[in-house]
Amino acid sequence: MDVLLLDAGGLSAVSAAVALAATAAAGSALAVCALVAARSAPAVPPTRVRTAIRDRARRTAFLPQRDPDASGRPRPRAPGHALPTTVA
């Protein structure tokens, strides 16, 4: 029984080394793939990026945020009691 326990301890060290080597190999393969993909992507000129951002802004379905405290704008009011002029 003692021999089996000692042998199992050696096997776990070998399996840990194999797992570490497999993880390192997978990580390096992933890094190489990312490097190849980054180099093969075509360079986009900055003017096209600006045009794409402007086109996307024109397609959006909401208005940009406005300053409610800007001059000429009425102050937003919280709901409350009805004004005496609107009470029937």
Tab-separated table of N, CA, C and O in Angstrom:
chain	number	residue	atom	x	y	z
A	1	MET	N	0.821	-1.191	0.000
A	1	MET	CA	0.000	0.000	0.000
A	1	MET	C	0.869	1.259	0.000
A	1	MET	O	0.545	2.221	-0.665
A	2	ASP	N	1.980	1.208	0.743
A	2	ASP	CA	2.878	2.361	0.786
A	2	ASP	C	3.493	2.635	-0.582
A	2	ASP	O	3.712	3.785	-0.954
A	3	VAL	N	3.742	1.623	-1.342
A	3	VAL	CA	4.351	1.786	-2.664
A	3	VAL	C	3.364	2.477	-3.614
A	3	VAL	O	3.746	3.338	-4.408
A	4	LEU	N	2.094	2.141	-3.526
A	4	LEU	CA	1.092	2.762	-4.374
A	4	LEU	C	0.929	4.248	-4.059
A	4	LEU	O	0.758	5.075	-4.966
A	5	LEU	N	0.987	4.617	-2.767
A	5	LEU	CA	0.863	6.016	-2.395
A	5	LEU	C	2.066	6.830	-2.878
A	5	LEU	O	1.922	7.960	-3.339
A	6	LEU	N	3.261	6.273	-2.770
A	6	LEU	CA	4.457	6.971	-3.233
A	6	LEU	C	4.435	7.125	-4.747
A	6	LEU	O	4.818	8.161	-5.286
A	7	ASP	N	3.981	6.091	-5.429
A	7	ASP	CA	3.946	6.145	-6.888
A	7	ASP	C	2.901	7.159	-7.366
A	7	ASP	O	3.112	7.857	-8.353
A	8	ALA	N	1.781	7.271	-6.649
A	8	ALA	CA	0.743	8.229	-7.029
A	8	ALA	C	1.248	9.658	-6.856
A	8	ALA	O	0.897	10.543	-7.633
A	9	GLY	N	2.100	9.922	-5.868
A	9	GLY	CA	2.661	11.249	-5.681
A	9	GLY	C	3.555	11.647	-6.849
A	9	GLY	O	3.547	12.781	-7.295
A	10	GLY	N	4.317	10.747	-7.377
A	10	GLY	CA	5.164	11.027	-8.526
A	10	GLY	C	4.342	11.255	-9.776
A	10	GLY	O	4.684	12.072	-10.625
A	11	LEU	N	3.238	10.548	-9.894
A	11	LEU	CA	2.377	10.698	-11.058
A	11	LEU	C	1.706	12.067	-11.069
A	11	LEU	O	1.568	12.673	-12.124
A	12	SER	N	1.337	12.588	-9.923
A	12	SER	CA	0.690	13.892	-9.896
A	12	SER	C	1.677	15.000	-10.261
A	12	SER	O	1.292	15.997	-10.865
A	13	ALA	N	2.939	14.853	-9.920
A	13	ALA	CA	3.940	15.846	-10.302
A	13	ALA	C	4.137	15.845	-11.815
A	13	ALA	O	4.271	16.903	-12.433
A	14	VAL	N	4.137	14.662	-12.408
A	14	VAL	CA	4.290	14.564	-13.859
A	14	VAL	C	3.061	15.142	-14.549
A	14	VAL	O	3.187	15.894	-15.528
A	15	SER	N	1.882	14.840	-14.054
A	15	SER	CA	0.670	15.366	-14.677
A	15	SER	C	0.584	16.884	-14.518
A	15	SER	O	0.095	17.581	-15.405
A	16	ALA	N	1.080	17.421	-13.404
A	16	ALA	CA	1.098	18.868	-13.221
A	16	ALA	C	2.057	19.518	-14.212
A	16	ALA	O	1.764	20.575	-14.783
A	17	ALA	N	3.186	18.886	-14.465
A	17	ALA	CA	4.145	19.413	-15.434
A	17	ALA	C	3.576	19.367	-16.844
A	17	ALA	O	3.760	20.305	-17.633
A	18	VAL	N	2.873	18.295	-17.165
A	18	VAL	CA	2.248	18.178	-18.489
A	18	VAL	C	1.149	19.231	-18.642
A	18	VAL	O	1.034	19.871	-19.701
A	19	ALA	N	0.370	19.442	-17.610
A	19	ALA	CA	-0.686	20.453	-17.667
A	19	ALA	C	-0.095	21.856	-17.826
A	19	ALA	O	-0.608	22.677	-18.592
A	20	LEU	N	0.998	22.133	-17.142
A	20	LEU	CA	1.667	23.424	-17.271
A	20	LEU	C	2.222	23.620	-18.673
A	20	LEU	O	2.084	24.692	-19.264
A	21	ALA	N	2.817	22.592	-19.234
A	21	ALA	CA	3.354	22.682	-20.591
A	21	ALA	C	2.240	22.868	-21.614
A	21	ALA	O	2.382	23.646	-22.567
A	22	ALA	N	1.120	22.186	-21.439
A	22	ALA	CA	-0.002	22.326	-22.367
A	22	ALA	C	-0.606	23.722	-22.280
A	22	ALA	O	-0.963	24.320	-23.304
A	23	THR	N	-0.695	24.267	-21.081
A	23	THR	CA	-1.219	25.620	-20.914
A	23	THR	C	-0.295	26.650	-21.562
A	23	THR	O	-0.750	27.584	-22.224
A	24	ALA	N	1.013	26.472	-21.382
A	24	ALA	CA	1.977	27.389	-21.989
A	24	ALA	C	1.922	27.302	-23.507
A	24	ALA	O	1.995	28.320	-24.206
A	25	ALA	N	1.777	26.103	-24.039
A	25	ALA	CA	1.697	25.937	-25.495
A	25	ALA	C	0.422	26.573	-26.045
A	25	ALA	O	0.454	27.239	-27.090
A	26	ALA	N	-0.685	26.396	-25.364
A	26	ALA	CA	-1.941	26.992	-25.823
A	26	ALA	C	-1.878	28.516	-25.743
A	26	ALA	O	-2.346	29.219	-26.644
A	27	GLY	N	-1.279	29.054	-24.698
A	27	GLY	CA	-1.138	30.496	-24.567
A	27	GLY	C	-0.247	31.088	-25.639
A	27	GLY	O	-0.547	32.144	-26.207
A	28	SER	N	0.852	30.425	-25.940
A	28	SER	CA	1.733	30.947	-26.984
A	28	SER	C	1.077	30.838	-28.359
A	28	SER	O	1.242	31.724	-29.202
A	29	ALA	N	0.312	29.788	-28.596
A	29	ALA	CA	-0.404	29.663	-29.873
A	29	ALA	C	-1.459	30.765	-30.003
A	29	ALA	O	-1.636	31.338	-31.086
A	30	LEU	N	-2.127	31.085	-28.935
A	30	LEU	CA	-3.106	32.163	-28.950
A	30	LEU	C	-2.441	33.510	-29.218
A	30	LEU	O	-2.954	34.330	-29.981
A	31	ALA	N	-1.283	33.735	-28.614
A	31	ALA	CA	-0.553	34.983	-28.843
A	31	ALA	C	-0.095	35.097	-30.293
A	31	ALA	O	-0.175	36.166	-30.901
A	32	VAL	N	0.368	34.007	-30.876
A	32	VAL	CA	0.800	34.019	-32.276
A	32	VAL	C	-0.393	34.289	-33.188
A	32	VAL	O	-0.291	35.083	-34.134
A	33	CYS	N	-1.519	33.667	-32.921
A	33	CYS	CA	-2.721	33.903	-33.742
A	33	CYS	C	-3.177	35.357	-33.645
A	33	CYS	O	-3.568	35.952	-34.651
A	34	ALA	N	-3.129	35.930	-32.462
A	34	ALA	CA	-3.522	37.327	-32.302
A	34	ALA	C	-2.569	38.255	-33.042
A	34	ALA	O	-2.994	39.234	-33.665
A	35	LEU	N	-1.280	37.942	-33.023
A	35	LEU	CA	-0.299	38.759	-33.726
A	35	LEU	C	-0.501	38.680	-35.238
A	35	LEU	O	-0.474	39.699	-35.930
A	36	VAL	N	-0.752	37.489	-35.755
A	36	VAL	CA	-0.982	37.325	-37.193
A	36	VAL	C	-2.266	38.034	-37.614
A	36	VAL	O	-2.310	38.712	-38.642
A	37	ALA	N	-3.309	37.928	-36.814
A	37	ALA	CA	-4.572	38.584	-37.148
A	37	ALA	C	-4.433	40.105	-37.103
A	37	ALA	O	-5.021	40.813	-37.924
A	38	ALA	N	-3.651	40.620	-36.164
A	38	ALA	CA	-3.470	42.065	-36.066
A	38	ALA	C	-2.671	42.602	-37.248
A	38	ALA	O	-2.931	43.696	-37.740
A	39	ARG	N	-1.720	41.844	-37.726
A	39	ARG	CA	-0.915	42.307	-38.859
A	39	ARG	C	-1.658	42.183	-40.180
A	39	ARG	O	-1.361	42.914	-41.117
A	40	SER	N	-2.599	41.266	-40.266
A	40	SER	CA	-3.301	41.073	-41.533
A	40	SER	C	-4.503	42.009	-41.683
A	40	SER	O	-5.059	42.102	-42.765
A	41	ALA	N	-4.895	42.695	-40.620
A	41	ALA	CA	-6.021	43.622	-40.700
A	41	ALA	C	-5.592	44.856	-41.492
A	41	ALA	O	-4.512	45.397	-41.259
A	42	PRO	N	-6.415	45.303	-42.427
A	42	PRO	CA	-6.023	46.474	-43.219
A	42	PRO	C	-6.064	47.747	-42.376
A	42	PRO	O	-6.905	47.905	-41.495
A	43	ALA	N	-5.150	48.646	-42.652
A	43	ALA	CA	-5.112	49.918	-41.932
A	43	ALA	C	-6.231	50.810	-42.455
A	43	ALA	O	-6.435	50.932	-43.660
A	44	VAL	N	-6.967	51.427	-41.545
A	44	VAL	CA	-8.070	52.295	-41.917
A	44	VAL	C	-7.607	53.738	-41.760
A	44	VAL	O	-7.111	54.114	-40.697
A	45	PRO	N	-7.758	54.553	-42.800
A	45	PRO	CA	-7.324	55.943	-42.665
A	45	PRO	C	-8.196	56.707	-41.669
A	45	PRO	O	-9.385	56.406	-41.513
A	46	PRO	N	-7.632	57.695	-40.964
A	46	PRO	CA	-8.403	58.436	-39.957
A	46	PRO	C	-9.613	59.165	-40.534
A	46	PRO	O	-10.611	59.344	-39.840
A	47	THR	N	-9.536	59.564	-41.808
A	47	THR	CA	-10.697	60.249	-42.388
A	47	THR	C	-11.882	59.312	-42.481
A	47	THR	O	-13.021	59.731	-42.298
A	48	ARG	N	-11.643	58.056	-42.755
A	48	ARG	CA	-12.743	57.087	-42.823
A	48	ARG	C	-13.341	56.846	-41.441
A	48	ARG	O	-14.547	56.641	-41.309
A	49	VAL	N	-12.511	56.867	-40.417
A	49	VAL	CA	-13.016	56.684	-39.056
A	49	VAL	C	-13.931	57.845	-38.692
A	49	VAL	O	-15.023	57.651	-38.149
A	50	ARG	N	-13.501	59.077	-39.005
A	50	ARG	CA	-14.346	60.233	-38.701
A	50	ARG	C	-15.662	60.165	-39.465
A	50	ARG	O	-16.717	60.474	-38.931
A	51	THR	N	-15.601	59.757	-40.724
A	51	THR	CA	-16.816	59.655	-41.525
A	51	THR	C	-17.745	58.591	-40.953
A	51	THR	O	-18.962	58.787	-40.899
A	52	ALA	N	-17.180	57.479	-40.521
A	52	ALA	CA	-18.003	56.408	-39.946
A	52	ALA	C	-18.675	56.870	-38.662
A	52	ALA	O	-19.851	56.569	-38.427
A	53	ILE	N	-17.957	57.618	-37.834
A	53	ILE	CA	-18.555	58.118	-36.594
A	53	ILE	C	-19.673	59.101	-36.910
A	53	ILE	O	-20.742	59.075	-36.293
A	54	ARG	N	-19.448	59.974	-37.876
A	54	ARG	CA	-20.477	60.942	-38.254
A	54	ARG	C	-21.702	60.235	-38.837
A	54	ARG	O	-22.837	60.572	-38.511
A	55	ASP	N	-21.479	59.238	-39.681
A	55	ASP	CA	-22.604	58.487	-40.249
A	55	ASP	C	-23.391	57.772	-39.162
A	55	ASP	O	-24.625	57.738	-39.189
A	56	ARG	N	-22.713	57.204	-38.204
A	56	ARG	CA	-23.403	56.510	-37.111
A	56	ARG	C	-24.196	57.498	-36.277
A	56	ARG	O	-25.303	57.198	-35.833
A	57	ALA	N	-23.651	58.687	-36.062
A	57	ALA	CA	-24.371	59.703	-35.287
A	57	ALA	C	-25.634	60.147	-36.018
A	57	ALA	O	-26.652	60.441	-35.388
A	58	ARG	N	-25.602	60.194	-37.333
A	58	ARG	CA	-26.796	60.582	-38.090
A	58	ARG	C	-27.865	59.498	-38.078
A	58	ARG	O	-29.048	59.791	-38.237
A	59	ARG	N	-27.461	58.255	-37.907
A	59	ARG	CA	-28.429	57.156	-37.898
A	59	ARG	C	-29.072	56.932	-36.543
A	59	ARG	O	-30.032	56.177	-36.435
A	60	THR	N	-28.549	57.542	-35.498
A	60	THR	CA	-29.099	57.291	-34.167
A	60	THR	C	-30.507	57.855	-34.056
A	60	THR	O	-30.842	58.858	-34.679
A	61	ALA	N	-31.312	57.215	-33.242
A	61	ALA	CA	-32.720	57.573	-33.147
A	61	ALA	C	-33.020	58.481	-31.964
A	61	ALA	O	-34.166	58.676	-31.609
A	62	PHE	N	-32.026	59.037	-31.325
A	62	PHE	CA	-32.286	59.922	-30.196
A	62	PHE	C	-31.497	61.210	-30.383
A	62	PHE	O	-30.482	61.248	-31.062
A	63	LEU	N	-31.979	62.253	-29.763
A	63	LEU	CA	-31.316	63.545	-29.847
A	63	LEU	C	-30.196	63.608	-28.824
A	63	LEU	O	-30.270	62.978	-27.764
A	64	PRO	N	-29.160	64.366	-29.098
A	64	PRO	CA	-28.110	64.513	-28.102
A	64	PRO	C	-28.633	65.247	-26.870
A	64	PRO	O	-29.624	65.983	-26.936
A	65	GLN	N	-27.979	65.035	-25.761
A	65	GLN	CA	-28.404	65.668	-24.512
A	65	GLN	C	-28.224	67.181	-24.603
A	65	GLN	O	-27.255	67.676	-25.152
A	66	ARG	N	-29.158	67.909	-24.065
A	66	ARG	CA	-29.093	69.363	-24.069
A	66	ARG	C	-28.958	69.863	-22.634
A	66	ARG	O	-29.348	69.191	-21.678
A	67	ASP	N	-28.449	71.056	-22.505
A	67	ASP	CA	-28.305	71.666	-21.190
A	67	ASP	C	-29.628	72.298	-20.789
A	67	ASP	O	-30.064	73.266	-21.419
A	68	PRO	N	-30.312	71.788	-19.761
A	68	PRO	CA	-31.604	72.376	-19.387
A	68	PRO	C	-31.465	73.768	-18.787
A	68	PRO	O	-32.423	74.528	-18.745
A	69	ASP	N	-30.271	74.136	-18.331
A	69	ASP	CA	-30.067	75.446	-17.726
A	69	ASP	C	-29.532	76.464	-18.725
A	69	ASP	O	-29.115	77.554	-18.331
A	70	ALA	N	-29.523	76.140	-20.006
A	70	ALA	CA	-29.014	77.078	-21.003
A	70	ALA	C	-29.937	78.291	-21.076
A	70	ALA	O	-31.120	78.229	-20.728
A	71	SER	N	-29.387	79.415	-21.547
A	71	SER	CA	-30.187	80.633	-21.609
A	71	SER	C	-31.314	80.457	-22.621
A	71	SER	O	-31.132	79.869	-23.677
A	72	GLY	N	-32.494	80.951	-22.280
A	72	GLY	CA	-33.650	80.846	-23.158
A	72	GLY	C	-34.459	79.581	-22.969
A	72	GLY	O	-35.490	79.406	-23.596
A	73	ARG	N	-34.050	78.707	-22.106
A	73	ARG	CA	-34.809	77.469	-21.869
A	73	ARG	C	-35.547	77.577	-20.538
A	73	ARG	O	-34.982	78.023	-19.542
A	74	PRO	N	-36.801	77.131	-20.523
A	74	PRO	CA	-37.520	77.157	-19.245
A	74	PRO	C	-36.972	76.081	-18.306
A	74	PRO	O	-36.488	75.046	-18.745
A	75	ARG	N	-37.057	76.366	-17.040
A	75	ARG	CA	-36.567	75.404	-16.055
A	75	ARG	C	-37.505	74.212	-15.982
A	75	ARG	O	-38.721	74.371	-15.984
A	76	PRO	N	-36.997	72.994	-15.943
A	76	PRO	CA	-37.881	71.840	-15.779
A	76	PRO	C	-38.500	71.849	-14.380
A	76	PRO	O	-37.839	72.183	-13.406
A	77	ARG	N	-39.754	71.535	-14.303
A	77	ARG	CA	-40.464	71.545	-13.029
A	77	ARG	C	-40.866	70.134	-12.652
A	77	ARG	O	-41.233	69.318	-13.495
A	78	ALA	N	-40.841	69.889	-11.374
A	78	ALA	CA	-41.267	68.595	-10.867
A	78	ALA	C	-42.781	68.576	-10.796
A	78	ALA	O	-43.424	69.617	-10.621
A	79	PRO	N	-43.386	67.410	-10.920
A	79	PRO	CA	-44.855	67.353	-10.784
A	79	PRO	C	-45.256	67.710	-9.359
A	79	PRO	O	-44.592	67.359	-8.403
A	80	GLY	N	-46.320	68.421	-9.253
A	80	GLY	CA	-46.770	68.832	-7.920
A	80	GLY	C	-48.240	69.192	-7.967
A	80	GLY	O	-49.029	68.626	-8.732
A	81	HIS	N	-48.610	70.176	-7.142
A	81	HIS	CA	-50.003	70.618	-7.118
A	81	HIS	C	-50.358	71.322	-8.422
A	81	HIS	O	-49.519	71.970	-9.033
A	82	ALA	N	-51.603	71.196	-8.827
A	82	ALA	CA	-52.056	71.875	-10.053
A	82	ALA	C	-52.071	73.366	-9.827
A	82	ALA	O	-52.391	73.855	-8.739
A	83	LEU	N	-51.707	74.094	-10.863
A	83	LEU	CA	-51.727	75.558	-10.776
A	83	LEU	C	-53.180	76.044	-10.722
A	83	LEU	O	-54.070	75.411	-11.298
A	84	PRO	N	-53.461	77.163	-10.049
A	84	PRO	CA	-54.834	77.643	-9.935
A	84	PRO	C	-55.458	77.980	-11.291
A	84	PRO	O	-56.673	77.891	-11.449
A	85	THR	N	-54.666	78.320	-12.280
A	85	THR	CA	-55.234	78.659	-13.588
A	85	THR	C	-55.696	77.433	-14.344
A	85	THR	O	-56.531	77.537	-15.227
A	86	THR	N	-55.191	76.262	-14.003
A	86	THR	CA	-55.589	75.062	-14.721
A	86	THR	C	-56.683	74.292	-14.019
A	86	THR	O	-57.197	73.314	-14.563
A	87	VAL	N	-57.064	74.685	-12.832
A	87	VAL	CA	-58.120	73.973	-12.088
A	87	VAL	C	-59.461	74.414	-12.647
A	87	VAL	O	-59.751	75.596	-12.757
A	88	ALA	N	-60.302	73.468	-13.000
A	88	ALA	CA	-61.609	73.812	-13.577
A	88	ALA	C	-62.682	73.849	-12.539
A	88	ALA	O	-62.727	73.213	-11.554
